[in-house]
Tab-separated table of C-alpha atoms in Angstrom:
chain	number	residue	atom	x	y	z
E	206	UNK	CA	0.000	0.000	0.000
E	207	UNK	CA	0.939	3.312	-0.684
E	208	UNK	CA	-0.059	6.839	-1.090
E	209	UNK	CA	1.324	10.525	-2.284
E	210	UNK	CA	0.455	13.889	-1.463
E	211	UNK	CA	1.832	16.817	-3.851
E	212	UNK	CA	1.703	20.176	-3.098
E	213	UNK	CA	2.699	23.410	-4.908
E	214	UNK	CA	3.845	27.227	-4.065
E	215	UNK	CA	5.361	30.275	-5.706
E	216	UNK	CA	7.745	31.786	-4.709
E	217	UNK	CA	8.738	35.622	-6.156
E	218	UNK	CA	12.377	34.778	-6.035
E	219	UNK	CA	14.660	33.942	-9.119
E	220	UNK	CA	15.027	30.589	-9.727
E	221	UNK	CA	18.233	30.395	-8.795
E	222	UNK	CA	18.206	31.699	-5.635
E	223	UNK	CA	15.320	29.471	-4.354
E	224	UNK	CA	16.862	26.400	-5.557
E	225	UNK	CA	20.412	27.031	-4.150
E	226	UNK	CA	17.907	27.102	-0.875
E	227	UNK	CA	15.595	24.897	-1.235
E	228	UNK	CA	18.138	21.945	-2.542
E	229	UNK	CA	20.087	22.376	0.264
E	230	UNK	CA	19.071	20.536	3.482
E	231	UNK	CA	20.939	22.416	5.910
E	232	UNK	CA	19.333	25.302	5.230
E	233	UNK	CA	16.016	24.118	4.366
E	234	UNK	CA	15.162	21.932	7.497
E	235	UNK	CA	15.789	24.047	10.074
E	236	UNK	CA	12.683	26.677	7.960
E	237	UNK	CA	10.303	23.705	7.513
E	238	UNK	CA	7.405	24.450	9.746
E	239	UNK	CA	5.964	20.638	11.230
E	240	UNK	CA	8.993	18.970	11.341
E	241	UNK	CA	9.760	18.658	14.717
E	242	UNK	CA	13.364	17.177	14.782
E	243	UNK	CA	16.330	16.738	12.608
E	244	UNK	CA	19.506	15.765	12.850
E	245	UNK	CA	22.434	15.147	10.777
E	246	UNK	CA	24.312	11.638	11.643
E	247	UNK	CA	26.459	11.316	8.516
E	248	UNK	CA	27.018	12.989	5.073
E	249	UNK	CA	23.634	12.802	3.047
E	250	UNK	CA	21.893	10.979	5.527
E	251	UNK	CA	19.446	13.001	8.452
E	252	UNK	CA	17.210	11.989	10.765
E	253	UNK	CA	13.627	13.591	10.104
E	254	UNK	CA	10.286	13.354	12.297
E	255	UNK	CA	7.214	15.286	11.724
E	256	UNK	CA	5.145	16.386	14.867
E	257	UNK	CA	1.708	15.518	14.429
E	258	UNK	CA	0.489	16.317	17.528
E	259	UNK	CA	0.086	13.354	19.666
E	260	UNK	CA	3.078	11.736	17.984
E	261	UNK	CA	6.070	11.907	15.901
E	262	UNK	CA	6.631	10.341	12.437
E	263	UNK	CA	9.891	9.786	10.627
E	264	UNK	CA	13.336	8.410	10.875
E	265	UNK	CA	16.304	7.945	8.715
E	266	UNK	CA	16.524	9.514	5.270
E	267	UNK	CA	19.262	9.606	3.117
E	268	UNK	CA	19.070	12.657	1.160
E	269	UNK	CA	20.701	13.459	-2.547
E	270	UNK	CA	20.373	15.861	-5.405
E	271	UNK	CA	19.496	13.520	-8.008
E	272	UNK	CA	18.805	16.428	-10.903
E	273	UNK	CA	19.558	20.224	-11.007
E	274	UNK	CA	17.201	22.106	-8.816
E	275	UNK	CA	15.940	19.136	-7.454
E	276	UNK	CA	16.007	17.568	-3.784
E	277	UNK	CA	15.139	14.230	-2.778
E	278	UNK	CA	14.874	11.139	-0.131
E	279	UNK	CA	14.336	7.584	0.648
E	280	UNK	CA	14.116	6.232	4.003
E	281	UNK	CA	16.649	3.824	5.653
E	282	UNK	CA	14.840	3.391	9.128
E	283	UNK	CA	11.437	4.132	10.275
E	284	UNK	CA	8.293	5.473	8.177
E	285	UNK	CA	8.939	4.150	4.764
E	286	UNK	CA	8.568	7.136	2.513
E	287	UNK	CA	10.114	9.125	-0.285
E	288	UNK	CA	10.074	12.872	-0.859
E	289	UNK	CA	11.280	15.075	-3.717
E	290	UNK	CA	11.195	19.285	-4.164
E	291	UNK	CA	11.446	20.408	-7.701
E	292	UNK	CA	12.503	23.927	-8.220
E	293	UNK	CA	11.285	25.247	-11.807
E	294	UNK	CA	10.694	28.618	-13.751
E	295	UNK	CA	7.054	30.423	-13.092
E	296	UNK	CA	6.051	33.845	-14.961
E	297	UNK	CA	6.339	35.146	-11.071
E	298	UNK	CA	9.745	33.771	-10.343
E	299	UNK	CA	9.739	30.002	-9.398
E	300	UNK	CA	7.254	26.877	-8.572
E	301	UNK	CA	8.055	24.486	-5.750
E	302	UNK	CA	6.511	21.409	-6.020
E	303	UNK	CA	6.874	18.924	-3.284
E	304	UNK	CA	5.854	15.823	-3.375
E	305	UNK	CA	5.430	12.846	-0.479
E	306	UNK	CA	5.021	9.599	-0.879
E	307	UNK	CA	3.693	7.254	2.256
E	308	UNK	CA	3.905	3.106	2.220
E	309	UNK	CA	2.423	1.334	5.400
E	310	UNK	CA	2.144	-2.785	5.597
E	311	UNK	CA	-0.905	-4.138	5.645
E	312	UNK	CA	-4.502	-4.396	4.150
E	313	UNK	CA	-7.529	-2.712	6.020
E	314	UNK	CA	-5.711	-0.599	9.141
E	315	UNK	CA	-3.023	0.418	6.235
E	316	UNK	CA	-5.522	1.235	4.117
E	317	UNK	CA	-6.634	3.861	7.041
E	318	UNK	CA	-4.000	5.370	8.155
E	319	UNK	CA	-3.033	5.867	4.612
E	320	UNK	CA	-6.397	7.953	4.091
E	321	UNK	CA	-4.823	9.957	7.563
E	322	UNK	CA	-1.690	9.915	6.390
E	323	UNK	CA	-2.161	11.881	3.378
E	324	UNK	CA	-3.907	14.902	5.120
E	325	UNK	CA	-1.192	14.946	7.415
E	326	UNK	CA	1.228	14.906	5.175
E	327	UNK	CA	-0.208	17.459	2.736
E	328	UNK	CA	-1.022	19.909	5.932
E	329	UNK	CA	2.540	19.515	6.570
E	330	UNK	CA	3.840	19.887	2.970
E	331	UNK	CA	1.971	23.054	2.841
E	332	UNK	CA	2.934	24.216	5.696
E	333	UNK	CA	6.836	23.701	5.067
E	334	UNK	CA	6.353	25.216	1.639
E	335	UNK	CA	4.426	28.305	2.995
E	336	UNK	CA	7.626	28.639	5.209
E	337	UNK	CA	9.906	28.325	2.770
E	338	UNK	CA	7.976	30.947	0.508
E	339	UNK	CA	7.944	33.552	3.075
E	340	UNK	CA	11.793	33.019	4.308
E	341	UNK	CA	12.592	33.683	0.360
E	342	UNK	CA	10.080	36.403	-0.415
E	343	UNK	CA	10.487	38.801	3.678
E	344	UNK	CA	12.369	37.440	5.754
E	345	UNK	CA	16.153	36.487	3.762
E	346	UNK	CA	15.503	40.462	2.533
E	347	UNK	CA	15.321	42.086	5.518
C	380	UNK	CA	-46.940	44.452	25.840
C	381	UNK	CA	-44.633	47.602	24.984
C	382	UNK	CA	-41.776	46.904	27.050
C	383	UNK	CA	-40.329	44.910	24.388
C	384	UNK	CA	-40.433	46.895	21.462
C	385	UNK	CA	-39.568	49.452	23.844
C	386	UNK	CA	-36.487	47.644	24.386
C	387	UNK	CA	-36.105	47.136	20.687
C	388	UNK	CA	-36.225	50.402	19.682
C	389	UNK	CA	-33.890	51.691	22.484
C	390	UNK	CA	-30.811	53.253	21.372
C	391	UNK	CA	-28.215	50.997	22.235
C	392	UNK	CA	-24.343	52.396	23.032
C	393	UNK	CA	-21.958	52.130	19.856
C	394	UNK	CA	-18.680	52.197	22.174
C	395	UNK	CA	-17.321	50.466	24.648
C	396	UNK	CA	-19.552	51.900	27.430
C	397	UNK	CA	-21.593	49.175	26.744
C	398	UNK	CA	-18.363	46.497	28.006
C	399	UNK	CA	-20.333	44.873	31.193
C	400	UNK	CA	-17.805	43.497	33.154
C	401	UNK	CA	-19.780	41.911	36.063
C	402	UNK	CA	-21.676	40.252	33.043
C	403	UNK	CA	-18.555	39.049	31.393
C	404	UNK	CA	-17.535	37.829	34.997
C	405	UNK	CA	-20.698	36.494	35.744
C	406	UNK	CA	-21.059	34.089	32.378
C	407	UNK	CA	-17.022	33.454	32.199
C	408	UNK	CA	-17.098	30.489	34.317
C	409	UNK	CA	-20.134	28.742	32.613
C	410	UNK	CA	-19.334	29.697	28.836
C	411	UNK	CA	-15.824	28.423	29.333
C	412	UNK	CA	-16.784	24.922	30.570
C	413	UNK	CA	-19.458	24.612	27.463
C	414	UNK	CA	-16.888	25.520	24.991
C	415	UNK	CA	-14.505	23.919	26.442
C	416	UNK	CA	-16.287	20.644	26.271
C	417	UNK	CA	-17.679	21.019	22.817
C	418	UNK	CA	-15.095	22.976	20.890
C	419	UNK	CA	-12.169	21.211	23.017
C	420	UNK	CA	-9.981	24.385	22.297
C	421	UNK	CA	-6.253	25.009	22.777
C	422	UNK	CA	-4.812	28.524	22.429
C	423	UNK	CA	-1.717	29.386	22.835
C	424	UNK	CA	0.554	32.352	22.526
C	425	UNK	CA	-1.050	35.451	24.376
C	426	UNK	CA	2.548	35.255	26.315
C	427	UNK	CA	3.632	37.262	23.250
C	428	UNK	CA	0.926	39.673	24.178
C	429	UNK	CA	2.944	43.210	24.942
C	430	UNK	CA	1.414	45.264	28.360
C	431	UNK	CA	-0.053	48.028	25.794
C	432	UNK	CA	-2.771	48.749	23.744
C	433	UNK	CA	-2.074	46.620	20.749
C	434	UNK	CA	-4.203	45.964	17.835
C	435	UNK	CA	-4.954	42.377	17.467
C	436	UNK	CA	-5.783	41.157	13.499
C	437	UNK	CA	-7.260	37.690	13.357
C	438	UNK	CA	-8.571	35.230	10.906
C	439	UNK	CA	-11.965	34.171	11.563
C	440	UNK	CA	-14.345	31.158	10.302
C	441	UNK	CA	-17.382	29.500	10.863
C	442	UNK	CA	-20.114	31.404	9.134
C	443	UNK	CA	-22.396	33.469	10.765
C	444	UNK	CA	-21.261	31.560	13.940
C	445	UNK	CA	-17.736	32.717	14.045
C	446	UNK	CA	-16.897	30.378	17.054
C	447	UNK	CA	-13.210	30.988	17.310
C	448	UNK	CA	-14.305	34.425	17.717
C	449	UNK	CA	-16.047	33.465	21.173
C	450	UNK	CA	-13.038	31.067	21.870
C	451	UNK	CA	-10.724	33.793	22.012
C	452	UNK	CA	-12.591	36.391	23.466
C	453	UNK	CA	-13.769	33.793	26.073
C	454	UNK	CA	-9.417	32.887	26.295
C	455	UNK	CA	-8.414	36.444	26.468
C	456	UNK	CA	-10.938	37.058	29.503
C	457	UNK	CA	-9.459	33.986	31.557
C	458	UNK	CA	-5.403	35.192	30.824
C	459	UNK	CA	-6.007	39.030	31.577
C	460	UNK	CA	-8.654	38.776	33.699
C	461	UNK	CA	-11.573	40.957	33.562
C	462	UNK	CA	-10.221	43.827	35.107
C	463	UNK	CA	-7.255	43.762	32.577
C	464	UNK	CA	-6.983	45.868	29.784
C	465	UNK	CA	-10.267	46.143	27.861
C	466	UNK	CA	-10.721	44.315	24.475
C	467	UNK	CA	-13.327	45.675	22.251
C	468	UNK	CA	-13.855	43.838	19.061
C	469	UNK	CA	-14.787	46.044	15.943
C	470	UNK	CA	-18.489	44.651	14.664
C	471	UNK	CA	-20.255	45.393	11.859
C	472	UNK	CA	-23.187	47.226	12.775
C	473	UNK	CA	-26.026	44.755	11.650
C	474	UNK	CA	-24.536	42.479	14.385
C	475	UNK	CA	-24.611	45.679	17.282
C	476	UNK	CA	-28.544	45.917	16.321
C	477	UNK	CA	-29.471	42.188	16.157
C	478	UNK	CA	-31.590	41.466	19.587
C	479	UNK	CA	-30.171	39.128	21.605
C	480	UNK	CA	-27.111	37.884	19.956
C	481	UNK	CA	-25.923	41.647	19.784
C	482	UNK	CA	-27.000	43.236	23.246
C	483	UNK	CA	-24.641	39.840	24.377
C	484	UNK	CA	-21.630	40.615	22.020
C	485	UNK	CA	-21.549	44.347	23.491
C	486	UNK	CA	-21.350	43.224	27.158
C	487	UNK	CA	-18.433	41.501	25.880
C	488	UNK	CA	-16.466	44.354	24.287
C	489	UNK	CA	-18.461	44.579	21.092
C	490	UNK	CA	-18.175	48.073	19.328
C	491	UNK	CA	-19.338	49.437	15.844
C	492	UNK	CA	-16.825	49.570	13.459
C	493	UNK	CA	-15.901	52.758	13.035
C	494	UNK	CA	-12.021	54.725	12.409
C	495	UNK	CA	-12.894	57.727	15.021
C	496	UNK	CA	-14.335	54.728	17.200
C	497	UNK	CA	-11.572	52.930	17.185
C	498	UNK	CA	-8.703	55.456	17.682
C	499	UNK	CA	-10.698	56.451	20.517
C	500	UNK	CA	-10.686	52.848	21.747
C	501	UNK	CA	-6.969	52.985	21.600
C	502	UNK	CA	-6.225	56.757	23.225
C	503	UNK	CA	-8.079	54.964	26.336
C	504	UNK	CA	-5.811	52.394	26.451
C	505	UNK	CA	-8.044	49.052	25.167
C	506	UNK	CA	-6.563	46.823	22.845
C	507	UNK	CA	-9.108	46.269	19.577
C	508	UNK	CA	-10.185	43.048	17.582
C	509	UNK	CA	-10.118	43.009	14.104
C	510	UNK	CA	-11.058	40.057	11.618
C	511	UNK	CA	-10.563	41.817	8.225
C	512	UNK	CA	-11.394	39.314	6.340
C	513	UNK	CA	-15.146	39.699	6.959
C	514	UNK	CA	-18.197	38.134	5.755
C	515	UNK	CA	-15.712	36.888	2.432
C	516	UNK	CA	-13.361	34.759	4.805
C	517	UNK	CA	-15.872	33.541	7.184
C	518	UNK	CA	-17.728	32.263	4.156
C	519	UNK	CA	-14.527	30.978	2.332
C	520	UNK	CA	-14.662	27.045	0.623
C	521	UNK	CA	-13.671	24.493	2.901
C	522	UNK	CA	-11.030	23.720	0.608
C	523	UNK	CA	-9.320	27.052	2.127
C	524	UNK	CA	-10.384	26.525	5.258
C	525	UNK	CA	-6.651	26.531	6.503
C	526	UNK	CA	-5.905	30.101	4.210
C	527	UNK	CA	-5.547	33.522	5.496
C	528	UNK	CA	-8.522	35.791	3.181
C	529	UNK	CA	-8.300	39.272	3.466
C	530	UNK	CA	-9.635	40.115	0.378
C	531	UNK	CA	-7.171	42.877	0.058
C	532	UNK	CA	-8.589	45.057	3.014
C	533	UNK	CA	-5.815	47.488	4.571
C	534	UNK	CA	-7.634	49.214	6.697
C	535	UNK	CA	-6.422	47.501	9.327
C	536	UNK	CA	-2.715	48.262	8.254
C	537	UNK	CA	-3.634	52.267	8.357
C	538	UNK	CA	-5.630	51.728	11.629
C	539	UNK	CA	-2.501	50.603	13.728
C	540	UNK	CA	0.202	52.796	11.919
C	541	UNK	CA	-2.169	56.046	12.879
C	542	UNK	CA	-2.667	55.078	16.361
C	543	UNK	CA	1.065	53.575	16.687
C	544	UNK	CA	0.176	50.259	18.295
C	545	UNK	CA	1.375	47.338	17.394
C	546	UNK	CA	-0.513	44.711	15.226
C	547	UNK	CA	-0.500	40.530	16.835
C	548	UNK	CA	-1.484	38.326	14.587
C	549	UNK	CA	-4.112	35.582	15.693
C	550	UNK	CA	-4.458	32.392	13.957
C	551	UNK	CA	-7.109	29.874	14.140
C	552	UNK	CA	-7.980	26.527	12.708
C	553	UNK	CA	-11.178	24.509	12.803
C	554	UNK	CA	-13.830	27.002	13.243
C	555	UNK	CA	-14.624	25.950	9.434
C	556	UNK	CA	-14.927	22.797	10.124
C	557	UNK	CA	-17.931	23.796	12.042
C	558	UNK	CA	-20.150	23.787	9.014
C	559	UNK	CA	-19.345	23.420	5.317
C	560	UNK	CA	-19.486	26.277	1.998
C	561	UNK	CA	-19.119	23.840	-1.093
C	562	UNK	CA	-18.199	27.140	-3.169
C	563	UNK	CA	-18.078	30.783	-2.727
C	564	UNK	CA	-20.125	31.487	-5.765
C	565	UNK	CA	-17.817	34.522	-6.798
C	566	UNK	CA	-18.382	33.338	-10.281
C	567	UNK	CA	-22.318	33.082	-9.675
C	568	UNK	CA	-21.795	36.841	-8.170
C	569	UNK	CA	-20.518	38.464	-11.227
C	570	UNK	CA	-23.103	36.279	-13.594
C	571	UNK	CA	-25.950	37.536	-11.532
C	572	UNK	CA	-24.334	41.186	-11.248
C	573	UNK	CA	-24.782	41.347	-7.555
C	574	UNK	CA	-21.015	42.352	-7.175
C	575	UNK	CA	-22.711	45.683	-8.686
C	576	UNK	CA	-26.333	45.797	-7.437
C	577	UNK	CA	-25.799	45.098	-3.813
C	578	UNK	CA	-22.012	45.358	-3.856
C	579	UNK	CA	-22.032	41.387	-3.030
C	580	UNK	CA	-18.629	39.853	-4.396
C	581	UNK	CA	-19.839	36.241	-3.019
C	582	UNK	CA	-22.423	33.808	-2.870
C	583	UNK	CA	-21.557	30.853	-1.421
C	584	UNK	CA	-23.439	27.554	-0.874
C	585	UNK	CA	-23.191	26.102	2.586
C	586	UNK	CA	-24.273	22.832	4.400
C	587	UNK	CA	-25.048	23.132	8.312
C	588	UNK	CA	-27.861	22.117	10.595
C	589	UNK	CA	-30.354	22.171	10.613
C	590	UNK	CA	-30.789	24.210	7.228
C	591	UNK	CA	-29.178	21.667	4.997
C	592	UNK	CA	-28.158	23.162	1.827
C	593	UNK	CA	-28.019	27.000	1.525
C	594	UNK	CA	-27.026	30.168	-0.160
C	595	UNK	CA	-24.610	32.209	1.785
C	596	UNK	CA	-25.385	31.437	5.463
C	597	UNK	CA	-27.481	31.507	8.637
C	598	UNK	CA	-26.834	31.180	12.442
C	599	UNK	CA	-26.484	27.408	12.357
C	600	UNK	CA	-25.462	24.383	15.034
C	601	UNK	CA	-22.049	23.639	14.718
C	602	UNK	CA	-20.324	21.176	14.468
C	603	UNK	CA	-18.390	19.909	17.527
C	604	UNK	CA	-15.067	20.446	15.471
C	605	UNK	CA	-11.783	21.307	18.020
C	606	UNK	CA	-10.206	24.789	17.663
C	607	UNK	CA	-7.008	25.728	18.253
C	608	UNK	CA	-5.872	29.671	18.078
C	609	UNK	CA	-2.355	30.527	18.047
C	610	UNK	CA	-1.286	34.283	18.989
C	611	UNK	CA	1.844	35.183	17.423
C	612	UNK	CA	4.344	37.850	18.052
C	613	UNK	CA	3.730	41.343	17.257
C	614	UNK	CA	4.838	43.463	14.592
C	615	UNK	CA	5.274	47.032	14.546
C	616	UNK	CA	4.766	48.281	11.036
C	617	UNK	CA	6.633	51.568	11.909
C	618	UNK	CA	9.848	49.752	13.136
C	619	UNK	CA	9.260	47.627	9.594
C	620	UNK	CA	8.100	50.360	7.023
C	621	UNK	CA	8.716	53.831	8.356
C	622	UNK	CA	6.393	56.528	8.666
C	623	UNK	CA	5.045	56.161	5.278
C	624	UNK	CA	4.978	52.775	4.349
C	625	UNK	CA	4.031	51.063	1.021
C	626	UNK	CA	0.936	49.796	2.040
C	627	UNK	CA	0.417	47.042	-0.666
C	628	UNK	CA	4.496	45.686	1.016
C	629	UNK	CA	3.067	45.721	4.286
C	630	UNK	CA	0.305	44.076	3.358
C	631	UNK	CA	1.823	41.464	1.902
C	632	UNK	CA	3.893	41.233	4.678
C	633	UNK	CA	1.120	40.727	7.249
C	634	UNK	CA	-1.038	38.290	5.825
C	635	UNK	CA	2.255	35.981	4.215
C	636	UNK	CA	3.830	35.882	7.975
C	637	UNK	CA	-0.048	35.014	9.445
C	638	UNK	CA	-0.281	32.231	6.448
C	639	UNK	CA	2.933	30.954	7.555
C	640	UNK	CA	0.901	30.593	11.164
C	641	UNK	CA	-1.854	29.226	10.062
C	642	UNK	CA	-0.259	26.676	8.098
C	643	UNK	CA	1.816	25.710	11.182
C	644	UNK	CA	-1.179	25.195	12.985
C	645	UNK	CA	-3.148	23.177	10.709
C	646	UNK	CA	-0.092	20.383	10.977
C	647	UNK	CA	-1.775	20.257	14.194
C	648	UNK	CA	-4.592	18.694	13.196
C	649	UNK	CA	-5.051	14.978	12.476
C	650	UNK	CA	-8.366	14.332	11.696
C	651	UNK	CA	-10.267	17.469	10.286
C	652	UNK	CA	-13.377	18.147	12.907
C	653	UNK	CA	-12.154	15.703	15.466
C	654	UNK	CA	-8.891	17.390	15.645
């Protein structure tokens, strides 16, 4: 079983400067609003949890930059999920697009708590993204 | 027989002379417990809350309901106390002359919307309410349910640069989870012209109870969603944009770092209405 969420935003920054951001963990982590913890253990590979209220969701990613502009992981330990941010050209500067994808064992209860899983995710993938859009846009200005 | 349309027809104070606090004391106790059963709400943040008049700019849901509107009013009562500093939240003034449901709002702080009303609100030292958003975000799609709508209103902006008090930011989630608007029938607004006959830029279609399916809303039952309201630090627009600021910047500004809150919040939630 397995689900995705994708989620978009645009940011009024030149492509260049919102991908040499957003590709870059170190900087972009410690911005993204709902994830609760992270921490680097080795080169490429961070531990990530979102905080979803009652508990925390994650673990082990490793994390690469497969294509230009792009950012991506796969999990080593924990939640088994992959994530990639894609940095392209808009009319208003550039278009983030995240993207999240969720895989639980099991047949009925991970049928369920993939249906959960997805709003939680895409609350949080929105939320990170709104983040990120408002660092770029105010607050790396000021 | 007389007495009341005789109440009805009695001119009923605009300001905040018409703040009760014994009342406010008085139904505290009870209207906190009910909420706080039904609405299970969590708010957080009036720490941030400088000891000065401040003007505080919220986004509010719900429909004609506005619950997290009560929630935090209700909140701000139980951290300042009564005897604190004053809120008075600016109403429109259909909602001042509604029996009932207004005589009860301006016991609580309630005061027509008005600019001389409000800078006079501030020069004696209450902190004011605003939801600029309006009638168009409290009626906003479900779909946006977590999105700051302002509509491009600045008053607000002008409001606390003139007075020189600083603006907080309040953010709240699952008031529109309360009931549901399919659509806000902007489209249907223009087609019918009402955006120029009755200066209507919406019509949406809600679902509540007991009504069932309806155009634009009425005061409904809501649904026992949870709310949480975060109160964010405050920003002073003069520190930010000077004495004459680009209003359009600061606007921007405002609503992007409150969408940013909002957002936070909603990773809150887990299920939407049960919280």
């Amino acid at each position: 079983m397995a689900t995705d969420v994708t989620r978009t935003v645009v940011v009024r920054r030149p492509v260049v400067e919102v991908a040499a951001f957003a590709t870059d963990p170190d900087r972009l982590l410690p911005i993204m609003g709902g994830i609760d913890r992270f921490e680097r253990v080795a080169d490429g590979e961070y531990d990530v949890f979102l905080d979803v209220g009652t508990i925390h969701i994650g673990g082990r990613v490793m994390l690469e930059n497969p294509a230009p502009n792009t950012l991506a992981w796969r999990s080593v330990r924990g939640t088994t999920s992959t994530f990639r941010l894609v940095v392209e050209e808009h009319p208003d500067g550039s278009l983030v697009t995240a993207r999240m994808t969720l895989r639980l064992s099991g047949l009925l209860m991970a049928r369920l708590s993939e249906v959960l899983g997805r709003g939680i995710m895409g609350r949080h993938l929105t939320a990170g993204l709104e983040q990120l859009r408002h660092h770029l846009e105010h607050e790396s200005r000021a | 027989m007389g007495l009341p349309f005789a109440r009805l027809l009695a001119p009923r104070p605009e300001g905040l002379e018409g703040r009760d606090p014994d009342f406010i004391r008085r139904m505290l106790p009870r209207l906190w417990l009910g909420t706080s059963l039904y609405f299970r709400p969590e708010v957080n943040g009036f720490e941030n809350v400088p000891d000065e008049p401040v003007l505080f700019v919220g986004n509010h849901s719900g429909g004609a309901n506005i619950p997290d509107t009560w929630v935090f009013t209700l909140a701000y009562h139980t951290y300042f106390t009564v005897e604190g500093r004053p809120l008075a939240g600016l109403g429109h003034k259909i909602i001042a002359m509604t029996p009932v449901v207004g005589d009860f709002a301006r016991k609580f702080g309630m005061v027509t919307a008005g600019n001389e009303k409000a800078d006079e609100l501030f020069a004696n030292g209450a902190s004011v309410m605003v939801y600029p958003g309006g009638d168009v975000e409290a009626l906003r799609p479900w779909r946006d349910r977590n999105k700051i709508v302002f509509d491009g209103r600045k008053g607000f902006l002008r409001l606390a640069h003139r007075n020189n008090v600083k603006i907080v930011p309040v953010v709240a989630t699952g008031g529109q989870d309360t009931f549901f608007v399919i659509n806000d029938g902007r489209a249907t607004a223009r087609f019918l012209k009402l955006d120029k006959l009755l200066r209507l830029k919406t019509l949406p279609l809600s679902i509540s109870f007991p009504w069932g399916l309806l155009p634009g809303d009425l005061p409904h039952v809501p649904l026992p969603a949870k709310i949480r309201i975060q109160v964010l630090p405050p920003i002073d627009l003069r520190e930010l944009f000077g004495d004459d600021p680009d209003w359009d910047e600061a606007y921007d500004y405002v609503t992007s770092l409150m969408q940013v809150g909002l957002s936070n919040l909603a990773t809150r939630t887990v299920i939407p209405v049960l919280g």
